[in-house]
Short mmCIF file of C-alpha atoms in Angstrom, two decimals:
data_model
loop_
_atom_site.label_atom_id
_atom_site.label_comp_id
_atom_site.label_asym_id
_atom_site.label_seq_id
_atom_site.Cartn_x
_atom_site.Cartn_y
_atom_site.Cartn_z
CA MET A 8 54.95 35.48 -6.53
CA ILE A 9 55.12 39.21 -5.92
CA ALA A 10 57.85 41.26 -7.52
CA GLY A 11 58.51 44.70 -6.12
CA SER A 12 61.44 46.95 -5.39
CA MET A 13 62.09 50.43 -4.04
CA THR A 14 65.16 52.63 -3.99
CA MET A 15 64.83 55.36 -1.41
CA THR A 16 66.76 58.30 -0.04
CA MET A 17 65.22 59.72 3.12
CA THR A 18 63.90 63.27 2.93
CA THR A 19 62.01 65.30 5.47
CA SER A 20 60.48 68.04 3.37
CA VAL A 21 58.10 68.09 0.43
CA ALA A 22 57.96 71.86 0.08
CA ARG A 23 59.13 72.79 -3.41
CA SER A 24 59.81 76.31 -4.54
CA PHE A 25 59.56 77.32 -8.20
CA ILE A 26 61.46 80.19 -9.78
CA SER A 27 59.99 81.73 -12.92
CA PHE A 28 61.83 82.98 -16.00
CA PRO A 29 60.67 84.68 -19.20
CA ILE A 30 60.62 82.88 -22.53
CA LYS A 31 61.03 84.32 -26.01
CA ASP A 32 59.13 81.66 -27.93
CA PHE A 33 56.84 78.98 -26.49
CA ALA A 34 57.33 76.37 -29.23
CA THR A 35 61.12 76.68 -29.13
CA CYS A 36 61.24 76.49 -25.35
CA LYS A 37 59.10 73.36 -25.36
CA GLN A 38 61.46 71.60 -27.74
CA GLN A 39 64.45 72.73 -25.69
CA MET A 40 62.86 71.26 -22.57
CA LEU A 41 62.47 67.92 -24.32
CA ASP A 42 66.07 67.91 -25.50
CA TRP A 43 67.31 68.77 -22.03
CA ALA A 44 65.14 66.09 -20.39
CA ASN A 45 66.29 63.39 -22.81
CA GLN A 46 69.68 63.20 -21.06
CA PHE A 47 68.01 61.61 -18.01
CA SER A 48 67.29 57.89 -17.80
CA THR A 49 64.02 58.77 -16.05
CA CYS A 50 61.85 61.61 -17.28
CA CYS A 51 58.23 62.41 -18.01
CA PHE A 52 56.81 65.24 -20.14
CA PHE A 53 53.08 65.98 -20.46
CA ASP A 54 51.77 68.33 -23.15
CA ASN A 55 48.23 69.74 -23.47
CA HIS A 56 48.90 71.11 -26.98
CA HIS A 57 46.80 74.21 -26.24
CA TYR A 58 43.47 72.42 -26.05
CA SER A 59 41.01 74.63 -24.23
CA SER A 60 39.24 73.07 -21.26
CA ARG A 61 38.20 74.30 -17.83
CA HIS A 62 39.71 71.10 -16.45
CA ASN A 63 43.26 71.90 -17.62
CA THR A 64 45.94 72.55 -14.99
CA TYR A 65 49.23 72.82 -16.90
CA GLU A 66 50.00 73.50 -20.53
CA CYS A 67 53.23 71.50 -20.20
CA ILE A 68 54.87 69.89 -17.17
CA LEU A 69 58.18 68.05 -17.08
CA ALA A 70 59.72 65.83 -14.42
CA ALA A 71 63.34 64.74 -14.82
CA GLY A 72 65.85 62.78 -12.77
CA SER A 73 64.84 60.64 -9.80
CA LYS A 74 65.36 61.13 -6.08
CA ARG A 75 63.41 57.98 -5.27
CA THR A 76 61.75 55.30 -7.38
CA ILE A 77 59.30 52.48 -6.89
CA LYS A 78 58.72 49.60 -9.30
CA ALA A 79 56.38 46.66 -8.79
CA GLN A 80 54.47 43.92 -10.54
CA ALA A 81 50.83 43.08 -9.80
CA GLY A 82 50.43 41.48 -6.39
CA ASN A 83 50.77 44.16 -3.71
CA ALA A 84 51.84 47.04 -5.93
CA PHE A 85 49.21 49.45 -4.62
CA ASP A 86 50.16 48.76 -1.00
CA LEU A 87 53.82 49.36 -1.83
CA LEU A 88 52.96 52.62 -3.55
CA ARG A 89 50.80 53.78 -0.65
CA ALA A 90 53.65 53.17 1.82
CA PHE A 91 56.15 54.83 -0.53
CA TYR A 92 54.01 57.95 -0.89
CA ASP A 93 52.91 58.18 2.74
CA GLU A 94 56.49 58.05 4.05
CA THR A 95 57.16 61.49 2.58
CA PRO A 96 54.38 62.89 0.41
CA ASP A 97 55.95 64.54 -2.62
CA TRP A 98 55.40 64.84 -6.35
CA LEU A 99 55.19 61.48 -8.14
CA PHE A 100 55.29 60.86 -11.88
CA GLY A 101 54.84 57.48 -13.53
CA HIS A 102 52.36 54.89 -14.70
CA PHE A 103 49.89 52.15 -13.86
CA GLY A 104 49.91 49.19 -16.28
CA TYR A 105 46.71 47.45 -17.35
CA ASP A 106 47.78 44.14 -15.78
CA LEU A 107 47.40 45.58 -12.29
CA LYS A 108 43.85 44.29 -12.83
CA ASN A 109 45.18 40.97 -11.52
CA GLU A 110 45.74 42.58 -8.13
CA LEU A 111 42.27 44.11 -8.02
CA GLU A 112 40.28 41.09 -9.21
CA THR A 113 40.80 37.32 -9.45
CA LEU A 114 42.29 37.54 -12.93
CA HIS A 115 45.47 36.55 -14.74
CA SER A 116 47.60 37.58 -17.72
CA ASP A 117 49.15 34.65 -19.55
CA HIS A 118 50.02 36.24 -22.88
CA ALA A 119 53.55 37.19 -23.88
CA ASP A 120 54.79 40.64 -22.91
CA TYR A 121 57.19 41.90 -25.57
CA THR A 122 57.68 45.48 -24.37
CA GLY A 123 58.63 44.76 -20.73
CA PHE A 124 57.28 47.81 -18.90
CA PRO A 125 56.78 47.09 -15.18
CA ASP A 126 53.15 46.93 -14.06
CA MET A 127 53.79 50.02 -11.97
CA PHE A 128 56.57 52.59 -11.86
CA PHE A 129 56.74 55.99 -10.14
CA PHE A 130 59.54 58.38 -9.33
CA VAL A 131 60.05 61.45 -7.18
CA PRO A 132 61.77 63.88 -9.56
CA GLU A 133 64.88 65.93 -9.04
CA TYR A 134 63.52 68.61 -11.34
CA ILE A 135 59.98 69.79 -12.06
CA ILE A 136 59.47 72.34 -14.81
CA LYS A 137 56.19 74.00 -15.80
CA LEU A 138 55.78 75.79 -19.11
CA SER A 139 53.05 78.26 -20.03
CA ASP A 140 52.64 80.76 -22.85
CA THR A 141 54.08 83.47 -20.62
CA GLY A 142 57.03 81.78 -18.93
CA ILE A 143 58.82 78.79 -17.48
CA SER A 144 58.88 77.85 -13.78
CA ILE A 145 61.67 75.63 -12.47
CA ASN A 146 62.11 73.61 -9.30
CA SER A 147 65.48 71.97 -8.67
CA GLU A 148 66.17 69.57 -5.82
CA THR A 149 69.86 69.18 -6.70
CA GLY A 150 73.01 71.27 -6.55
CA MET A 151 72.10 72.71 -9.95
CA ASP A 152 70.02 75.78 -9.12
CA ALA A 153 67.01 76.96 -11.15
CA GLN A 154 69.03 79.65 -12.92
CA ALA A 155 71.55 77.08 -14.13
CA VAL A 156 68.75 74.77 -15.30
CA TYR A 157 67.15 77.66 -17.19
CA GLN A 158 70.43 78.45 -18.90
CA ALA A 159 71.01 74.78 -19.78
CA ILE A 160 67.56 74.50 -21.32
CA SER A 161 67.94 77.77 -23.20
CA SER A 162 71.21 76.59 -24.74
CA CYS A 163 69.71 73.41 -26.22
CA LYS A 164 69.36 73.37 -30.00
CA PRO A 165 66.57 70.97 -31.06
CA LEU A 166 67.54 68.80 -34.00
CA ILE A 167 65.41 68.02 -37.03
CA PRO A 168 63.88 64.56 -36.47
CA ASP A 169 65.16 61.58 -38.45
CA ILE A 170 62.64 59.03 -37.24
CA THR A 171 63.91 56.03 -39.17
CA GLY A 172 67.55 56.26 -38.18
CA ASN A 173 68.78 54.50 -41.32
CA ASN A 174 66.09 56.14 -43.50
CA SER A 175 64.33 52.81 -43.99
CA PRO A 176 60.64 52.58 -43.05
CA ALA A 177 59.69 50.16 -40.30
CA VAL A 178 58.21 46.82 -41.31
CA ILE A 179 54.93 46.58 -39.43
CA HIS A 180 53.42 43.24 -38.45
CA SER A 181 50.03 42.47 -36.91
CA ARG A 182 48.98 39.78 -34.44
CA TYR A 183 45.75 39.33 -36.45
CA THR A 184 44.83 39.16 -40.08
CA ARG A 185 41.73 41.10 -40.99
CA GLU A 186 39.80 37.83 -41.17
CA GLU A 187 41.03 36.67 -37.76
CA TYR A 188 40.08 39.96 -36.14
CA ILE A 189 36.60 39.85 -37.67
CA SER A 190 36.16 36.25 -36.51
CA ALA A 191 37.11 37.22 -32.95
CA VAL A 192 34.57 40.07 -33.00
CA GLU A 193 31.89 37.61 -34.14
CA GLN A 194 32.74 35.38 -31.19
CA LEU A 195 32.54 38.32 -28.79
CA LYS A 196 29.11 39.21 -30.18
CA LYS A 197 27.99 35.68 -29.33
CA HIS A 198 29.06 36.30 -25.73
CA ILE A 199 26.97 39.47 -25.74
CA LEU A 200 24.00 37.56 -27.13
CA LYS A 201 24.34 34.99 -24.33
CA GLY A 202 24.33 37.78 -21.75
CA ASP A 203 27.99 37.44 -20.69
CA CYS A 204 28.53 41.16 -21.22
CA TYR A 205 27.12 44.28 -22.83
CA GLU A 206 30.23 45.85 -24.28
CA VAL A 207 33.86 44.79 -24.54
CA ASN A 208 36.89 46.77 -25.64
CA PHE A 209 38.82 44.48 -27.97
CA CYS A 210 42.38 45.41 -28.99
CA GLN A 211 45.04 44.19 -31.35
CA GLU A 212 48.79 44.74 -31.43
CA PHE A 213 50.91 45.96 -34.32
CA TYR A 214 54.67 45.67 -33.90
CA ALA A 215 58.07 46.12 -35.51
CA GLN A 216 61.47 44.65 -34.68
CA ASN A 217 65.08 45.82 -34.97
CA ILE A 218 64.06 49.46 -34.62
CA SER A 219 66.96 51.90 -34.68
CA ALA A 220 65.14 55.24 -34.67
CA LEU A 221 65.70 57.69 -31.81
CA PRO A 222 62.72 57.81 -29.42
CA LEU A 223 62.65 61.60 -29.08
CA ASP A 224 62.70 62.04 -32.85
CA MET A 225 59.86 59.56 -33.11
CA TYR A 226 57.85 61.40 -30.46
CA ARG A 227 58.33 64.73 -32.21
CA SER A 228 57.06 63.26 -35.45
CA LEU A 229 54.06 61.77 -33.67
CA GLU A 230 53.11 64.99 -31.90
CA LYS A 231 53.46 66.95 -35.13
CA ILE A 232 51.02 64.63 -36.90
CA SER A 233 48.73 64.05 -33.93
CA PRO A 234 48.94 66.77 -31.25
CA ASN A 235 46.49 65.63 -28.59
CA PRO A 236 45.73 67.02 -25.10
CA PHE A 237 47.14 64.11 -23.06
CA SER A 238 50.36 63.60 -24.95
CA ALA A 239 53.42 62.32 -23.14
CA PHE A 240 57.10 61.57 -23.66
CA TYR A 241 57.93 59.16 -20.85
CA ARG A 242 61.16 57.28 -20.28
CA THR A 243 62.27 54.82 -17.63
CA GLY A 244 65.60 53.28 -18.62
CA ALA A 245 65.26 51.44 -21.94
CA TYR A 246 61.47 51.75 -21.92
CA TYR A 247 59.78 54.61 -23.76
CA LEU A 248 56.16 55.65 -24.00
CA LEU A 249 55.50 58.02 -26.92
CA CYS A 250 51.92 58.98 -26.31
CA ALA A 251 49.39 61.00 -28.34
CA SER A 252 46.38 60.25 -26.17
CA PRO A 253 43.21 62.35 -26.43
CA GLU A 254 41.70 60.85 -23.26
CA ARG A 255 41.76 61.65 -19.56
CA TYR A 256 41.28 58.70 -17.20
CA ILE A 257 40.76 60.54 -13.91
CA LYS A 258 41.69 63.78 -12.18
CA LYS A 259 41.42 64.87 -8.55
CA THR A 260 41.44 68.49 -7.43
CA ASN A 261 40.85 69.00 -3.71
CA ASN A 262 37.75 66.88 -3.02
CA THR A 263 36.46 66.74 -6.61
CA ILE A 264 37.24 63.95 -9.06
CA ILE A 265 36.34 63.82 -12.74
CA SER A 266 36.59 61.10 -15.36
CA GLN A 267 36.21 61.71 -19.10
CA PRO A 268 35.74 58.43 -20.99
CA ILE A 269 35.84 58.36 -24.78
CA LYS A 270 33.48 56.06 -26.62
CA GLY A 271 32.45 56.97 -30.15
CA THR A 272 34.74 57.63 -33.11
CA TRP A 273 34.16 59.16 -36.54
CA ILE A 274 36.76 59.89 -39.19
CA ARG A 275 37.48 63.49 -40.15
CA ASP A 276 37.33 65.03 -43.62
CA LEU A 277 39.91 67.79 -43.46
CA ASP A 278 39.59 68.57 -47.16
CA ASN A 279 35.91 69.46 -46.97
CA GLU A 280 34.71 71.65 -44.10
CA ALA A 281 31.03 70.96 -44.77
CA ALA A 282 31.59 67.21 -44.92
CA ASP A 283 33.67 67.33 -41.75
CA LEU A 284 30.87 69.16 -39.94
CA ASP A 285 28.42 66.56 -41.21
CA ASN A 286 30.67 63.81 -39.83
CA LYS A 287 30.46 65.44 -36.40
CA LYS A 288 26.67 65.49 -36.63
CA GLN A 289 26.60 61.84 -37.70
CA LEU A 290 28.71 60.88 -34.69
CA TYR A 291 26.46 62.83 -32.32
CA ASN A 292 23.31 61.21 -33.74
CA SER A 293 24.74 57.69 -34.05
CA LYS A 294 22.63 55.31 -31.95
CA LYS A 295 25.47 52.77 -31.87
CA ASN A 296 28.04 55.27 -30.58
CA ARG A 297 25.59 56.72 -28.07
CA ALA A 298 24.86 53.23 -26.77
CA GLU A 299 28.59 52.54 -26.36
CA ASN A 300 29.12 55.85 -24.61
CA VAL A 301 26.24 55.62 -22.17
CA MET A 302 27.22 52.09 -21.12
CA VAL A 303 30.69 53.31 -20.23
CA VAL A 304 29.26 56.36 -18.46
CA ASP A 305 27.11 54.09 -16.30
CA LEU A 306 30.16 52.01 -15.44
CA VAL A 307 32.19 55.10 -14.50
CA ARG A 308 29.31 56.38 -12.36
CA ASN A 309 29.29 53.06 -10.54
CA ASP A 310 33.07 53.17 -10.02
CA LEU A 311 33.03 56.74 -8.71
CA SER A 312 30.13 56.01 -6.37
CA ARG A 313 32.41 53.63 -4.48
CA VAL A 314 34.65 56.50 -3.35
CA CYS A 315 32.35 59.53 -3.48
CA GLU A 316 29.82 60.96 -1.06
CA GLU A 317 26.31 59.67 -1.69
CA GLY A 318 24.39 61.76 -4.18
CA THR A 319 27.39 63.69 -5.51
CA VAL A 320 28.20 61.63 -8.60
CA LYS A 321 26.76 63.33 -11.67
CA VAL A 322 27.17 63.47 -15.43
CA ASP A 323 28.41 66.98 -16.28
CA GLU A 324 28.38 66.36 -20.02
CA LEU A 325 26.92 63.51 -22.06
CA TYR A 326 27.79 62.82 -25.71
CA GLY A 327 30.15 65.77 -26.07
CA ILE A 328 31.73 65.86 -29.54
CA TYR A 329 35.38 66.91 -29.71
CA SER A 330 37.62 67.15 -32.75
CA PHE A 331 41.20 65.88 -32.95
CA PRO A 332 43.62 65.76 -35.88
CA GLN A 333 42.43 62.42 -37.31
CA VAL A 334 39.03 61.79 -35.74
CA HIS A 335 36.00 63.24 -33.99
CA GLN A 336 35.37 61.65 -30.58
CA MET A 337 32.37 61.37 -28.28
CA ILE A 338 33.43 62.26 -24.73
CA SER A 339 31.37 62.39 -21.55
CA THR A 340 32.40 63.94 -18.22
CA ILE A 341 31.43 62.43 -14.87
CA SER A 342 32.29 64.02 -11.51
CA GLY A 343 31.86 63.41 -7.81
CA GLU A 344 32.92 64.61 -4.36
CA VAL A 345 35.35 62.25 -2.63
CA LYS A 346 34.48 60.87 0.79
CA ALA A 347 36.32 62.41 3.72
CA ALA A 348 39.78 60.98 4.45
CA MET A 349 39.76 58.96 1.22
CA HIS A 350 43.34 58.12 0.21
CA TRP A 351 44.13 58.84 -3.43
CA ILE A 352 45.36 55.26 -3.89
CA ASP A 353 41.88 53.99 -3.02
CA ILE A 354 40.36 56.15 -5.76
CA ILE A 355 42.65 54.56 -8.33
CA LYS A 356 41.93 51.06 -7.03
CA ALA A 357 38.17 51.64 -7.24
CA THR A 358 38.24 52.86 -10.84
CA PHE A 359 41.11 50.98 -12.50
CA PRO A 360 41.37 49.82 -15.23
CA MET A 361 39.31 52.58 -16.78
CA ALA A 362 35.87 51.69 -18.11
CA SER A 363 36.54 52.91 -21.66
CA MET A 364 39.28 50.28 -22.12
CA THR A 365 37.41 47.38 -20.54
CA GLY A 366 33.62 47.36 -20.88
CA ALA A 367 30.67 46.12 -18.86
CA PRO A 368 30.50 44.25 -16.59
CA LYS A 369 34.14 44.99 -15.95
CA LYS A 370 35.45 41.72 -14.51
CA ARG A 371 33.75 39.50 -17.10
CA VAL A 372 34.96 41.56 -20.03
CA MET A 373 38.52 41.50 -18.69
CA GLU A 374 38.26 37.69 -18.72
CA LEU A 375 37.10 37.84 -22.35
CA ILE A 376 39.88 40.27 -23.22
CA GLU A 377 42.39 37.75 -21.88
CA GLN A 378 40.68 34.97 -23.85
CA TYR A 379 40.56 36.70 -27.24
CA GLU A 380 43.49 39.11 -27.34
CA ARG A 381 46.90 37.71 -28.24
CA THR A 382 49.43 39.81 -26.35
CA ARG A 383 49.62 41.34 -22.90
CA ARG A 384 48.52 44.96 -22.86
CA GLY A 385 51.13 46.12 -20.37
CA ILE A 386 51.25 49.91 -20.14
CA PHE A 387 48.82 50.18 -23.07
CA SER A 388 45.31 50.99 -21.78
CA GLY A 389 46.89 51.76 -18.45
CA ALA A 390 47.51 55.31 -17.26
CA ALA A 391 50.39 57.78 -17.06
CA GLY A 392 50.32 60.90 -14.94
CA TYR A 393 51.36 62.65 -11.76
CA VAL A 394 50.41 63.02 -8.10
CA THR A 395 51.02 66.14 -5.99
CA PRO A 396 52.13 66.31 -2.33
CA ALA A 397 48.51 67.18 -1.46
CA GLY A 398 47.22 63.96 -3.02
CA ASP A 399 45.74 65.58 -6.12
CA PHE A 400 46.44 63.82 -9.41
CA ASP A 401 45.82 63.71 -13.14
CA PHE A 402 46.16 60.58 -15.29
CA ASN A 403 45.62 59.98 -18.98
CA VAL A 404 44.56 56.80 -20.78
CA VAL A 405 47.52 55.26 -22.61
CA ILE A 406 46.14 54.94 -26.14
CA ARG A 407 47.32 56.15 -29.58
CA SER A 408 50.80 55.40 -28.27
CA ILE A 409 54.09 53.89 -29.39
CA LEU A 410 55.82 51.63 -26.86
CA LEU A 411 59.52 51.15 -27.45
CA ASN A 412 62.08 48.93 -25.74
CA THR A 413 65.48 50.15 -26.91
CA SER A 414 67.36 47.23 -25.35
CA THR A 415 65.47 44.69 -27.50
CA ARG A 416 64.69 47.19 -30.31
CA TYR A 417 61.06 46.12 -30.16
CA LEU A 418 58.28 48.57 -30.99
CA SER A 419 54.60 48.05 -30.27
CA TYR A 420 51.34 49.92 -30.66
CA GLN A 421 47.85 48.67 -29.94
CA VAL A 422 44.45 49.89 -31.04
CA GLY A 423 40.94 48.69 -30.33
CA SER A 424 37.25 49.38 -30.51
CA ALA A 425 34.16 48.83 -28.42
CA ILE A 426 32.23 45.73 -29.40
CA THR A 427 28.48 45.72 -28.81
CA PHE A 428 25.65 43.57 -30.13
CA ASN A 429 25.13 46.05 -33.00
CA SER A 430 28.79 46.15 -34.02
CA ASP A 431 29.73 45.48 -37.62
CA PRO A 432 32.99 43.46 -37.41
CA GLU A 433 34.42 44.91 -40.61
CA GLN A 434 33.67 48.46 -39.48
CA GLU A 435 35.31 47.75 -36.12
CA TYR A 436 38.46 46.59 -37.91
CA ASP A 437 38.43 49.73 -40.04
CA GLU A 438 38.03 51.86 -36.89
CA CYS A 439 41.22 50.29 -35.54
CA LEU A 440 43.07 51.32 -38.69
CA ILE A 441 41.75 54.88 -38.41
CA LYS A 442 43.05 55.10 -34.84
CA ALA A 443 46.42 53.71 -35.93
CA ALA A 444 46.76 56.06 -38.91
CA ALA A 445 48.93 58.70 -37.21
CA ILE A 446 51.37 56.12 -35.85
CA ASN A 447 51.57 54.40 -39.23
CA ARG A 448 52.50 57.71 -40.84
CA VAL A 449 55.30 58.15 -38.31
CA LEU A 450 56.73 54.70 -38.90
CA THR A 451 56.24 54.18 -42.62
#
């Protein structure tokens, strides 16, 4: 059974004009933008946190309010989205959930879904606001002109976060004990030994109930502890994604697409600069992490070759080591030139779900993920991002994220690691805890 719905108001123009205004202080203006956006039941804020990369487009971009929306479950979600976009190409902001895999392959998702995000949701915003170090640019598609929006944002007074609401720490539960997780990893290694797969991304859910904290306060605490380049505050009704992702899934600019999978993690030592530098070197020289990374790179190359001109797919960087607040990560960059007349939806369909959150071969490992994980991933390990009227796009990987359903007061976050034949199950469990450290600090 296919579930899908659209609410649409006909428009004939996608041309959007932006009016720029000066800012006195970047950090203050950013927080004011968040406070202003939080009044809308649909909004999406992406923050680069001043990470330097030639692939960056915006330091911060905000979409708020909705002119049109589309929501669908796996079945014909991509076809619905294509028709929705093609009717009047405009800016879209939203997400793809992991369980759209069931539409792309003969797969299923039978586990419970406690957060409730739709498999796909996008909206055409009423307001788009871009923030840089030098100014703010505002587009308004409503009766409230850009000057009025600027004044409304400037008048906001960000509050000091109180993430626990009642000042009581959240009680965190896990779907696995340490022993159960290790046992599952051992079983997955047996599948690798039999030749079922080469690498599988195995995740576990942590959760809390009866949460009363305010989502925006929680996001501010998370970004303070873990400011990462693909962070997002994303709301659709009662559903919130509070994201501190370090990973890009895929970006298209004109005819060029890039993907930047992360595989390889090493803890940081912020108290000892020499030891921290040594940790970076250990990650770069780690045969296990290199093996994980190159397997994912090969899978991404294969995915991109389905939509790119022959001979254009290349690895721009292999085994790049990048430092984030809690961990060092190994990141590779793969690019290609898209075939002529290729629709942007077809690029997503050819590459989703992203290789770093599945494994190789992709379909078989997604079957094993369903077999050994205990909850539905939903928006976790999916992607959040935006599409432009020209069909360019940029999407992150939804990891290092808090998912919150304020109607049920249920909070969830998932973490995982790449399992290969050489994996040490206890070390893989510890890697999960390292990745969850920032969120645990926010909640407890």
